CSV table of C-alpha atoms in Angstrom, one decimal:
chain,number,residue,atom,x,y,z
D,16,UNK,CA,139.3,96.6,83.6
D,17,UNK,CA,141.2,98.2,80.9
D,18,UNK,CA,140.4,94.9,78.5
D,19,UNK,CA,138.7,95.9,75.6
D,20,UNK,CA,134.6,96.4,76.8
D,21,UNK,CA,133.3,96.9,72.9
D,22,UNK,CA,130.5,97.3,72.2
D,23,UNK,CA,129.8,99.2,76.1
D,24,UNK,CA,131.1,102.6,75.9
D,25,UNK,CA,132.2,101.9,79.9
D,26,UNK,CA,132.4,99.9,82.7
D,27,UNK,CA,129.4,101.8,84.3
D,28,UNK,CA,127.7,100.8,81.1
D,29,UNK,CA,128.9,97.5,80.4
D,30,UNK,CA,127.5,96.9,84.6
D,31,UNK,CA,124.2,98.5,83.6
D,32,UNK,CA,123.9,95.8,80.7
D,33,UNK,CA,124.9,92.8,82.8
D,34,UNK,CA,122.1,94.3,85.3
D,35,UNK,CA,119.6,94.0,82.8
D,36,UNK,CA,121.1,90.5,82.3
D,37,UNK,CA,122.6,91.1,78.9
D,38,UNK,CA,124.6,88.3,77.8
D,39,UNK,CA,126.8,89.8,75.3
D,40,UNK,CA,127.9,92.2,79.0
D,41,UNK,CA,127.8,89.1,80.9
D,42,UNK,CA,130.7,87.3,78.4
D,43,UNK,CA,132.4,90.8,78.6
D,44,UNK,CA,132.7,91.3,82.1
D,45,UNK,CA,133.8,87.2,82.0
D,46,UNK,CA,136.3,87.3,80.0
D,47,UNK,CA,138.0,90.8,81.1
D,48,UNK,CA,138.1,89.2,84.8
D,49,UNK,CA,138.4,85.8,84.1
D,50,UNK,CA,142.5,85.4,84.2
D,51,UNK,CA,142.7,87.5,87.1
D,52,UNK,CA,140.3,85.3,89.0
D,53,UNK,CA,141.4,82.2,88.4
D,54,UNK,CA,144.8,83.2,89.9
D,55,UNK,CA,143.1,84.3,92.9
D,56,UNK,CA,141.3,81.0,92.9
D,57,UNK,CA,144.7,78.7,92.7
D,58,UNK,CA,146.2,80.5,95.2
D,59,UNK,CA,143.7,79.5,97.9
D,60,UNK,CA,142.6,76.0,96.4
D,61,UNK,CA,145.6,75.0,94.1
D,62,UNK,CA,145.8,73.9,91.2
D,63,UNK,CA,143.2,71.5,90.0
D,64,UNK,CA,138.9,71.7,89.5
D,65,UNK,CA,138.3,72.9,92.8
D,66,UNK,CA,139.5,76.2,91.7
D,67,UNK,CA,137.7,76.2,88.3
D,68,UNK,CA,134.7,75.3,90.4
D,69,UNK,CA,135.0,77.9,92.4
D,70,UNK,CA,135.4,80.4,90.1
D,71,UNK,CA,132.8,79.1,87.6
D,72,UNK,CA,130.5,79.5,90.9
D,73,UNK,CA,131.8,82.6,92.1
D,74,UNK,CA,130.9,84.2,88.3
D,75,UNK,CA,127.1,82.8,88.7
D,76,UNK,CA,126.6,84.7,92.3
D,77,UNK,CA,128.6,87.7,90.2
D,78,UNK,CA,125.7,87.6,87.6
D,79,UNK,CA,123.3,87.2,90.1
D,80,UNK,CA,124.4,89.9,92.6
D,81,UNK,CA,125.3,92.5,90.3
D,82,UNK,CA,122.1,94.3,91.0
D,83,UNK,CA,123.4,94.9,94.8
D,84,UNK,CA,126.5,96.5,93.2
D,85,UNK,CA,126.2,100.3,94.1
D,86,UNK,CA,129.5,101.6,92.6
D,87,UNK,CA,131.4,101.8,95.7
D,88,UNK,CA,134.5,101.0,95.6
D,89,UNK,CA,135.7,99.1,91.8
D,90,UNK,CA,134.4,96.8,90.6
D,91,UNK,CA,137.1,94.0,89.9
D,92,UNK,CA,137.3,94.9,93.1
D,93,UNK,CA,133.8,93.6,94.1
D,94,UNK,CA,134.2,90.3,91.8
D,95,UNK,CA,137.6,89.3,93.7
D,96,UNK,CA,135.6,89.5,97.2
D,97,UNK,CA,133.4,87.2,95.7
D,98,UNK,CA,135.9,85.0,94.5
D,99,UNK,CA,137.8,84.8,97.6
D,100,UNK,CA,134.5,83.9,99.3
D,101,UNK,CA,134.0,81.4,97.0
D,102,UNK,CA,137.7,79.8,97.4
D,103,UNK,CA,137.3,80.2,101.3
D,104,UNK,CA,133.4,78.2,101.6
D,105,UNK,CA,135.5,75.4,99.4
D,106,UNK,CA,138.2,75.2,101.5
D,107,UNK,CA,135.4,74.9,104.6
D,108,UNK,CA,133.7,72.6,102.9
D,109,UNK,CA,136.4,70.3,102.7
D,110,UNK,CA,138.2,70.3,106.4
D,111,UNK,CA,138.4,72.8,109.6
D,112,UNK,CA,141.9,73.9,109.1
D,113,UNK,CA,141.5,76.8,111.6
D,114,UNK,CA,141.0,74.6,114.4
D,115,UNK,CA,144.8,75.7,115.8
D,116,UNK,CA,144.0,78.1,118.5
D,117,UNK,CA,147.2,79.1,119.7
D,118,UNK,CA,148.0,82.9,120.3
D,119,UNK,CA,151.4,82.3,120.3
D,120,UNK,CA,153.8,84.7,117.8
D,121,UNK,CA,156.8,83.0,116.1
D,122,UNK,CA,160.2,85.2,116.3
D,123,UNK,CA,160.5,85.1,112.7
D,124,UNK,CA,163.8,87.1,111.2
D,125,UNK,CA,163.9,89.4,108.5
D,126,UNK,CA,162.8,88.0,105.0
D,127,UNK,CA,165.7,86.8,102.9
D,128,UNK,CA,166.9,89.3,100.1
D,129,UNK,CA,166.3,86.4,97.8
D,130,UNK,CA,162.7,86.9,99.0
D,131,UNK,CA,162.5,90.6,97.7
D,132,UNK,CA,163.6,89.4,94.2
D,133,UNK,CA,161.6,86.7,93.1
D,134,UNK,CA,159.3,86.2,90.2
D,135,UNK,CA,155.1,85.6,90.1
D,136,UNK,CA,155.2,82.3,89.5
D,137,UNK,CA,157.4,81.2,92.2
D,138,UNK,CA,156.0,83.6,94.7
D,139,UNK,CA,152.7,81.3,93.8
D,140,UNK,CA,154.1,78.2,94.1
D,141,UNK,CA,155.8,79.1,97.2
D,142,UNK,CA,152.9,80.1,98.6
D,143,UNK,CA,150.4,77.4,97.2
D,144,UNK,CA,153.5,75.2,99.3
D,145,UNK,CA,152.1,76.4,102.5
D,146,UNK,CA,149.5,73.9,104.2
D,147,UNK,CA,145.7,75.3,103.4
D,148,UNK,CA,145.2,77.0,106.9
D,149,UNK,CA,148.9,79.0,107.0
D,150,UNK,CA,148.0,79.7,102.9
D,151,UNK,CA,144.7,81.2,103.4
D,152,UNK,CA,145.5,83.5,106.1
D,153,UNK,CA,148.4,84.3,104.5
D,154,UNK,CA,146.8,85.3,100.9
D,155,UNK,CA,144.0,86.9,103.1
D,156,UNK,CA,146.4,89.3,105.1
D,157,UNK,CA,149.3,90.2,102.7
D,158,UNK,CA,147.9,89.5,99.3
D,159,UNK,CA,144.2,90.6,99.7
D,160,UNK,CA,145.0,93.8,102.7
D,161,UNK,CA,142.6,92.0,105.0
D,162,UNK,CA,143.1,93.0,109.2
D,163,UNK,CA,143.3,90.1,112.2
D,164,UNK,CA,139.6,91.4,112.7
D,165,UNK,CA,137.7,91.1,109.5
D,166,UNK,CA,140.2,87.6,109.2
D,167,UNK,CA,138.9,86.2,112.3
D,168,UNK,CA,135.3,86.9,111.5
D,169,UNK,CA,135.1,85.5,108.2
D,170,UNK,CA,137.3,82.2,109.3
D,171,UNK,CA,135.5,82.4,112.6
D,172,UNK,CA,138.5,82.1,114.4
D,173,UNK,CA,140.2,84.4,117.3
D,174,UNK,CA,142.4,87.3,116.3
D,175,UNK,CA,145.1,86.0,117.5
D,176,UNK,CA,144.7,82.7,116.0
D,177,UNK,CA,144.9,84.5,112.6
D,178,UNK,CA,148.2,86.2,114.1
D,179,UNK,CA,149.9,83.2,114.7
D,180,UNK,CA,148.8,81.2,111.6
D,181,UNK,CA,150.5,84.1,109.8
D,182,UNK,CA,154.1,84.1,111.7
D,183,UNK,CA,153.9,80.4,110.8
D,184,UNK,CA,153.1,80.9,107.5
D,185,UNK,CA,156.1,83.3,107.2
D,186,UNK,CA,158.5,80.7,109.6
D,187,UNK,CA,157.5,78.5,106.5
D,188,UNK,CA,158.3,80.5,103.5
D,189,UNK,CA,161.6,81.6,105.0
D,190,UNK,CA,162.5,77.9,105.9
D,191,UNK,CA,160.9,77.1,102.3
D,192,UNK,CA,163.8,79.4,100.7
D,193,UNK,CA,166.6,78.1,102.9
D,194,UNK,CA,166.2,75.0,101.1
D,195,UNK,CA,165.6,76.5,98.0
D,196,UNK,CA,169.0,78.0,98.0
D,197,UNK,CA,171.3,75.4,99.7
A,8,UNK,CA,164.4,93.8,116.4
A,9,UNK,CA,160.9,91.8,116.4
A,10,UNK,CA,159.0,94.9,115.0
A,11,UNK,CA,161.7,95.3,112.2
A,12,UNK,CA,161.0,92.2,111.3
A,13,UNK,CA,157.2,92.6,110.9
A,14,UNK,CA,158.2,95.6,109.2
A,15,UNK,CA,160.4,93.8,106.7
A,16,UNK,CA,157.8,91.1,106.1
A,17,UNK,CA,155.0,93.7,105.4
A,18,UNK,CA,157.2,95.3,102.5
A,19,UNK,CA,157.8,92.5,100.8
A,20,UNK,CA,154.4,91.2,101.6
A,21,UNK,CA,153.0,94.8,99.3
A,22,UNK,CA,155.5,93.9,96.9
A,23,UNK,CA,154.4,90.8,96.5
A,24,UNK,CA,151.0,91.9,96.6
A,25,UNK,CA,151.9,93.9,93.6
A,26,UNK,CA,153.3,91.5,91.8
A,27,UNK,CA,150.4,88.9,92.3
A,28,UNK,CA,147.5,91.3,92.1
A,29,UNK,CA,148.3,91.7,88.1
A,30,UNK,CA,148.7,88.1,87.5
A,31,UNK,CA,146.6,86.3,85.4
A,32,UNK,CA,146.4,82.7,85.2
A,33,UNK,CA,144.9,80.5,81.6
A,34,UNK,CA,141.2,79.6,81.9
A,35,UNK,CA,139.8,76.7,80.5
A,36,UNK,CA,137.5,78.2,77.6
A,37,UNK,CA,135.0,75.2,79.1
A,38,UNK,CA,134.5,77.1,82.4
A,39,UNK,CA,132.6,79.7,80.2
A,40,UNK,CA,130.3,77.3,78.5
A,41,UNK,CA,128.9,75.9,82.1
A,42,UNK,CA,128.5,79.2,82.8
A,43,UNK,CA,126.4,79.8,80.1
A,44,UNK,CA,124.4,77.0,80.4
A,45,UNK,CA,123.6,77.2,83.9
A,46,UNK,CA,122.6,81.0,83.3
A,47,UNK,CA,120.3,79.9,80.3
A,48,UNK,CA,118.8,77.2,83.4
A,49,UNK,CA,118.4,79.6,85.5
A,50,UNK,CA,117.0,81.8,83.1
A,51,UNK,CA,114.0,79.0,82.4
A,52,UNK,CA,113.3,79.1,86.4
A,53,UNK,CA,112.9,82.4,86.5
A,54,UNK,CA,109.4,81.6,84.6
A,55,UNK,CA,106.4,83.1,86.3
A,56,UNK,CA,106.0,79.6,88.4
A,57,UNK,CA,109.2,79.9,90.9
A,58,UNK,CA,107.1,81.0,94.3
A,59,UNK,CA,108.2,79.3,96.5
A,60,UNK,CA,106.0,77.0,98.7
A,61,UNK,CA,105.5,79.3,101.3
A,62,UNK,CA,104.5,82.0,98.8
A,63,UNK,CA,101.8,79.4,97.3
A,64,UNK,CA,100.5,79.3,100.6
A,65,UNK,CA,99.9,82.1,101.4
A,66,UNK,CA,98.4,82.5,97.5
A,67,UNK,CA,95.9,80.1,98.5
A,68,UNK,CA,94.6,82.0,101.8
A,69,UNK,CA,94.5,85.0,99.9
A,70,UNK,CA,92.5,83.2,96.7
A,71,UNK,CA,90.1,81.4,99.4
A,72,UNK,CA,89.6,84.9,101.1
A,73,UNK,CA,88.6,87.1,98.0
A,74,UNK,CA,86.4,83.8,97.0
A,75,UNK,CA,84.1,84.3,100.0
A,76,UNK,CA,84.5,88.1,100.0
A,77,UNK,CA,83.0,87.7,96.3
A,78,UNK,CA,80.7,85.2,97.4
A,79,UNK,CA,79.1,87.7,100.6
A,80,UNK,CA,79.0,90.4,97.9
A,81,UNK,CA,77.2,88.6,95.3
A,82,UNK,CA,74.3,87.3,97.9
A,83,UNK,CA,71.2,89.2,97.6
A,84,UNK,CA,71.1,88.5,101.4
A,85,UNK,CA,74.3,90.1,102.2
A,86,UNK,CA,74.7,93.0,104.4
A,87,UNK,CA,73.1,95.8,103.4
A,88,UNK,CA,74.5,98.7,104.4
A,89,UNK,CA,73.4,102.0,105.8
A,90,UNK,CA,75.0,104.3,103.8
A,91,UNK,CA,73.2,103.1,100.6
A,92,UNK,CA,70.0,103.3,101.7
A,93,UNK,CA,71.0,107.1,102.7
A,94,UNK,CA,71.8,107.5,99.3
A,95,UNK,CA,68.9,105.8,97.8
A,96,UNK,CA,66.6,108.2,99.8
A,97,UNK,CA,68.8,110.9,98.6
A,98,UNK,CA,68.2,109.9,95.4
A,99,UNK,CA,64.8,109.6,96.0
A,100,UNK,CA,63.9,112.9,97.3
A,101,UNK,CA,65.9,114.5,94.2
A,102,UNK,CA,63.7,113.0,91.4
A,103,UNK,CA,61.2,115.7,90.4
A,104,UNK,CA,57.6,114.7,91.1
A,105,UNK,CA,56.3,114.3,87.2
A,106,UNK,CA,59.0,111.4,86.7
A,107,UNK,CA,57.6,109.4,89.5
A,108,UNK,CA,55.7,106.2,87.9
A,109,UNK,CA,51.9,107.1,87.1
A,110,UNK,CA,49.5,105.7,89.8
A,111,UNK,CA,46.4,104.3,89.1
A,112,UNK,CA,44.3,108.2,89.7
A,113,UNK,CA,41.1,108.2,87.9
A,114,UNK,CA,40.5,110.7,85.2
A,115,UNK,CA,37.6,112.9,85.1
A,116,UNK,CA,34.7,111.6,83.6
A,117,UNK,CA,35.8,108.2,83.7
A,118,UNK,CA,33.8,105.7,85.7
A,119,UNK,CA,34.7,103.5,88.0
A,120,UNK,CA,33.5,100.6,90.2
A,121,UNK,CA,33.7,100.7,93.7
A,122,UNK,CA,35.1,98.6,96.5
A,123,UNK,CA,32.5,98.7,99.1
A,124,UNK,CA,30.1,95.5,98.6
A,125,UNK,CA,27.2,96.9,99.2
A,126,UNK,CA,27.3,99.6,96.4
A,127,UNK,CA,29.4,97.4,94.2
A,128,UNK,CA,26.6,97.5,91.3
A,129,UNK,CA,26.9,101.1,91.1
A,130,UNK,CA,28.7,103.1,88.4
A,131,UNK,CA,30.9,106.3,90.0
A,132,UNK,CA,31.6,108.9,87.7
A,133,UNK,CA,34.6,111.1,88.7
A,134,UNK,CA,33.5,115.0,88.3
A,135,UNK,CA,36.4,116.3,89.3
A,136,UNK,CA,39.6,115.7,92.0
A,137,UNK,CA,42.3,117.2,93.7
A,138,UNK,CA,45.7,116.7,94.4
A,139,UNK,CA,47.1,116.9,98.3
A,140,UNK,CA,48.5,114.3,100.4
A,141,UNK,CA,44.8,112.8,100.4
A,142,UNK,CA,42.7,113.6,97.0
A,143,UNK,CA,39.4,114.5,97.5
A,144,UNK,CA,36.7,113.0,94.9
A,145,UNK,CA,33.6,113.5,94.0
A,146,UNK,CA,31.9,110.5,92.7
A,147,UNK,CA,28.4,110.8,90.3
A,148,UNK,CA,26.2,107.4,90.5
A,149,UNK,CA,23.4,107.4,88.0
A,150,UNK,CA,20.1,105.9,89.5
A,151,UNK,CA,19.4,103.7,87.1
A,152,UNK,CA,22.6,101.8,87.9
A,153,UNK,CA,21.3,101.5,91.6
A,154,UNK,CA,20.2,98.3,92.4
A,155,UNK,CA,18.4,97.2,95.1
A,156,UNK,CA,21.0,97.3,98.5
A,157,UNK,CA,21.6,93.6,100.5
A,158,UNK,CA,20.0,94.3,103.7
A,159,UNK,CA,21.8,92.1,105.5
A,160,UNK,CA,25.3,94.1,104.0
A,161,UNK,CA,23.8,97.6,104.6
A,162,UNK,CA,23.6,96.9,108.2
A,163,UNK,CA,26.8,96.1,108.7
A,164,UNK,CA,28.9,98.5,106.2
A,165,UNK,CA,26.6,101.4,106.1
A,166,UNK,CA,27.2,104.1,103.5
A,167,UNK,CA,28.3,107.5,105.0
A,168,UNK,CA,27.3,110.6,102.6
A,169,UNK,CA,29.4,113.3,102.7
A,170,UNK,CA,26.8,115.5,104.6
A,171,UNK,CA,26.9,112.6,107.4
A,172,UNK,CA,23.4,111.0,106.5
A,173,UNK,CA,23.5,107.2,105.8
A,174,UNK,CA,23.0,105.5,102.3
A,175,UNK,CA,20.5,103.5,104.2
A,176,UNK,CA,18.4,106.2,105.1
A,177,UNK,CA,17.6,108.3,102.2
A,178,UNK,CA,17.1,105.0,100.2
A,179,UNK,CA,13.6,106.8,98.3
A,180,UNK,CA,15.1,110.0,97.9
A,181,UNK,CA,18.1,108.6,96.2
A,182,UNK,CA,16.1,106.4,94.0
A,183,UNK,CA,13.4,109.9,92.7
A,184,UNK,CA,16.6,111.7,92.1
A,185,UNK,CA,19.6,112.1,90.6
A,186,UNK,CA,22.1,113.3,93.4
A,187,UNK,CA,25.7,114.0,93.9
A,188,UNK,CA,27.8,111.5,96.5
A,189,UNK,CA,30.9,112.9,98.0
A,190,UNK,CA,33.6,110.1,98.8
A,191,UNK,CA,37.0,110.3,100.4
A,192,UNK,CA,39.3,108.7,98.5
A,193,UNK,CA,42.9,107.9,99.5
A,194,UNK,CA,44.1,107.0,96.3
A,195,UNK,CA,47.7,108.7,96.4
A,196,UNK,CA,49.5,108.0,99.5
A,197,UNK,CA,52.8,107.6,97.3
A,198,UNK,CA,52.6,111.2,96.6
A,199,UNK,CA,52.7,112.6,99.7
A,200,UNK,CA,55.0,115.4,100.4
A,201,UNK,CA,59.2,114.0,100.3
A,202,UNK,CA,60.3,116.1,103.1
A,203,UNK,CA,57.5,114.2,105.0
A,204,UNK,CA,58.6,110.7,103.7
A,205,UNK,CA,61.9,111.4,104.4
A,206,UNK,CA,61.3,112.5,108.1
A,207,UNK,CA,58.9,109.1,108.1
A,208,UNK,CA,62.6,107.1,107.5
A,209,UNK,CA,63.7,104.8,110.1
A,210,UNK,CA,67.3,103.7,109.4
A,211,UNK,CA,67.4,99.9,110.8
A,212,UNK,CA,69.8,99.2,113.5
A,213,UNK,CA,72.7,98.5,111.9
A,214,UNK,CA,73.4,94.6,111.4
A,215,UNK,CA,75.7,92.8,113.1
A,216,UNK,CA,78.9,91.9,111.0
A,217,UNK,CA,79.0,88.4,111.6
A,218,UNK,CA,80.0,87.3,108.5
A,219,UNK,CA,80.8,83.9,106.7
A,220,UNK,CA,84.6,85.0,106.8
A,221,UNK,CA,84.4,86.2,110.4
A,222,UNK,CA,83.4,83.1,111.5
A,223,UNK,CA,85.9,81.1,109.7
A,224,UNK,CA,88.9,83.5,111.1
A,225,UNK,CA,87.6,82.7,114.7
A,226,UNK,CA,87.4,78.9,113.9
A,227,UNK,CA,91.2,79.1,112.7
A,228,UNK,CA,92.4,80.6,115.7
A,229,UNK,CA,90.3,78.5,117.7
A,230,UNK,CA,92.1,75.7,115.6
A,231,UNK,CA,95.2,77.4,116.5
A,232,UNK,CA,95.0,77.8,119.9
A,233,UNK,CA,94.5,74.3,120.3
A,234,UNK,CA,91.0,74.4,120.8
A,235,UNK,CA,88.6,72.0,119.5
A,236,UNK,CA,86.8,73.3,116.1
A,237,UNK,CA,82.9,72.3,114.8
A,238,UNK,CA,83.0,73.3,111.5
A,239,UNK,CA,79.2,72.5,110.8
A,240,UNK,CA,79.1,75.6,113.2
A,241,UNK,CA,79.6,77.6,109.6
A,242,UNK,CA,76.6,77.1,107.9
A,243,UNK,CA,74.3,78.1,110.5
A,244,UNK,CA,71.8,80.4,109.2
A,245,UNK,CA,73.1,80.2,105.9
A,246,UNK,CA,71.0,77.9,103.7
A,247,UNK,CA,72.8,78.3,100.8
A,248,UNK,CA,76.1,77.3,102.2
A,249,UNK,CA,74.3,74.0,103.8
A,250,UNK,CA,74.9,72.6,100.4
A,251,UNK,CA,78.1,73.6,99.7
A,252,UNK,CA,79.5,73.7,103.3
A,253,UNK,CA,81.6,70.4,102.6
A,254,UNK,CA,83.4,71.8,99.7
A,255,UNK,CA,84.2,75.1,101.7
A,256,UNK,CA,85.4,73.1,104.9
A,257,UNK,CA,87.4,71.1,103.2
A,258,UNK,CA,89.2,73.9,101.2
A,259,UNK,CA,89.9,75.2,104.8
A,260,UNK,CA,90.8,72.1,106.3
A,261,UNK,CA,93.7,71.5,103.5
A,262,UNK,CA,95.0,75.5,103.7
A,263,UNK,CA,95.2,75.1,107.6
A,264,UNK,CA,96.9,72.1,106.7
A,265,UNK,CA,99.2,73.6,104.0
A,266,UNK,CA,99.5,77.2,106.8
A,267,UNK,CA,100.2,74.5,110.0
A,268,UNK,CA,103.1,72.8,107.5
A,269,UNK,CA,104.6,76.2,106.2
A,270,UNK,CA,105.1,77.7,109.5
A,271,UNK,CA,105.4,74.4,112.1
A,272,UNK,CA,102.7,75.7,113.9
């Protein structure tokens, strides 16, 4: 949050406003966290309206909520949990992709160099590449920090479930940059 | 060589992480107009009117419940209770003698008629009283006021004198002379003493609280249990509600209704 907040003094105060349901705070806090969350929003859903839906809902329940925000922890912080949970009831809404129960690990070998050295935007489209299910336990354990656990509980899937997903998704984007490169 | 391999794929996954977490990605500057919009909508909800159904439910027991509480306390009949009447006698014994209301006590010199038939023609003139939990008076008759006494009366209500001779009896004398008559007069019972009064108090058993409301609580849980309900059962005793009984019932009839939908009882 390091977007200009004028006319809030800080983000403490500029929270305290869109508590009291200011809506000069409200556009604020919108348009600081807007770019940011509409990234997070693609990369789960894609490109395309389910993504702006999602984060046009997930900035409602951010209004709405903000009273239950205690300080813990940031606050972009807070608005991206709620963005992910909004990208992850869309993506249940529109098929079971964590149906694959398998708790098998793929040997997967080391990531390619060429891996190490690429740029935002094809990191996103490599990733938005991946079918939904390997994507979103993919973004949920390396992008967002999440553990097997806390995956598996809010997918409602097995831990290992969420393990293998993930060596798939891997198997995928190493294949991905094979045939990127030949 | 499998663990290196996670190892190497968590690196890159932070670096990517990195990378990612900074990006930002163009907004539509539409998003933030629906977004608007559905905050000023939600705004206009937020009126005063958005219980929900449950809530108006529950509104409506409470409403019906303060309307017969109101209704108990504003009958004259209603349960008068013990604690008050403590207080009134309280109260009571407090006030100071001179500001009790004036009786009807006869001043001196002033004449008055008397009750007893069978003197009723004669004037009494009061000479002089006093004041105990019974007054003593002495009463003056003129004997020119004395008329002549109903034989058939005198026999049955003689006079008694104050020195135990009878009215009757000393007829002639009373007629040659002028004589005084002592009567006892209980003209001020009111004033007798307030310890005494008070002592003289006995509290009434205390009524039993069987109260409209009561009764309409045990008919809803008889309705609830299952059991069949007679809600004519409500008025009983209660004249006033005879005539209103219909409108109450049915009151209570649609909030069970609206209490059995709520909660699928």
């Amino acid at each position: 949050m390091s977007k200009n907040l004028l006319p809030f003094k800080s983000e403490h105060e500029l929270i305290q406003a869109c508590q009291k349901q200011d809506r000069r705070a409200q556009q604020i806090v919108y348009q600081v966290n807007a770019g940011k969350m509409m990234a997070v929003c693609k990369r789960y859903l894609g490109v395309g309206p389910d993504a702006e839906d999602a984060l046009m809902e997930g900035f409602m329940k951010v209004f709405s909520k903000i009273e239950n925000f205690q300080g813990q922890g940031s606050f972009e912080g807070w608005i991206r949990k709620i963005m992910v949970n909004e990208s992850l009831m869309k993506i249940r809404k529109t098929s079971n992709r964590y149906d694959q129960d398998i708790n098998e690990t793929y040997d997967i070998a080391h990531p390619e160099d060429a891996l190490m050295h690429l740029g935002v935007e094809e990191i996103q489209n490599l990733i938005l590449e991946l079918p939904p299910g390997y994507r979103t336990i993919f973004n949920l354990y390396a992008i967002e920090g999440y553990t097997h656990v806390e995956i598996g509980d809010m997918l409602q899937i097995s831990e290992g479930t969420s393990k293998s997903q993930l060596s798939r998704a891997r198997q995928i984007l190493q294949n991905k940059l094979k045939e990127l490169q030949a | 060589m499998k663990k290196s391999s996670v190892d190497n794929w968590d690196s890159l996954e932070k670096k990517w992480q990195e990378k990612l977490d900074s990006h930002e990605e163009e907004v539509p500057a539409a998003i933030w107009n629906q977004i608007e919009k559905k905050l000023d909508e939600k705004k206009g909800k937020a009126a005063p009117f958005i219980i929900h159904r449950r809530q108006w439910s529950w509104a409506a027991v409470l409403l019906i419940s303060f309307g017969i509480g109101w209704w108990q306390l504003s009958n004259p009949d209603a349960l008068v209770d013990d604690s008050k009447i403590a207080h009134h006698i309280q109260t009571e014994a407090n006030t100071p003698v001179q500001n009790l209301p004036k009786t009807n006590t006869p001043e001196i010199g002033e004449k008055i008629s008397p009750t007893n038939p069978t003197i009723a023609n004669h004037t009494l003139e009061v000479v002089s009283h006093t004041s105990h939990a019974t007054t003593v008076q002495e009463a003056r008759y003129t004997p020119e006021s004395i008329p002549e006494i109903d034989e058939s009366k005198s026999n049955t209500n003689p006079i008694i004198l104050a020195d135990n001779r009878t009215l009757e009896k000393e007829k002639p004398a009373l007629l040659a002379k002028e004589e005084s008559v002592e009567l006892l007069i209980d003209i001020q019972p009111s004033q007798a003493n307030n310890q005494e009064k008070e002592n003289s108090y006995v509290p009434e058993p205390s009524k039993k609280r069987n109260s409209l409301f009561g009764r309409v609580v045990k008919q809803l849980r008889q309705a609830i249990d299952g059991e069949p309900v007679d809600w004519q059962t409500l008025k009983q005793g209660d004249p006033k509600l005879e005539n209103s009984i219909h409108q109450v019932v049915n009151t209570y009839i649609k909030t069970e209704q609206v209490v059995q939908r709520t909660f699928q009882f």
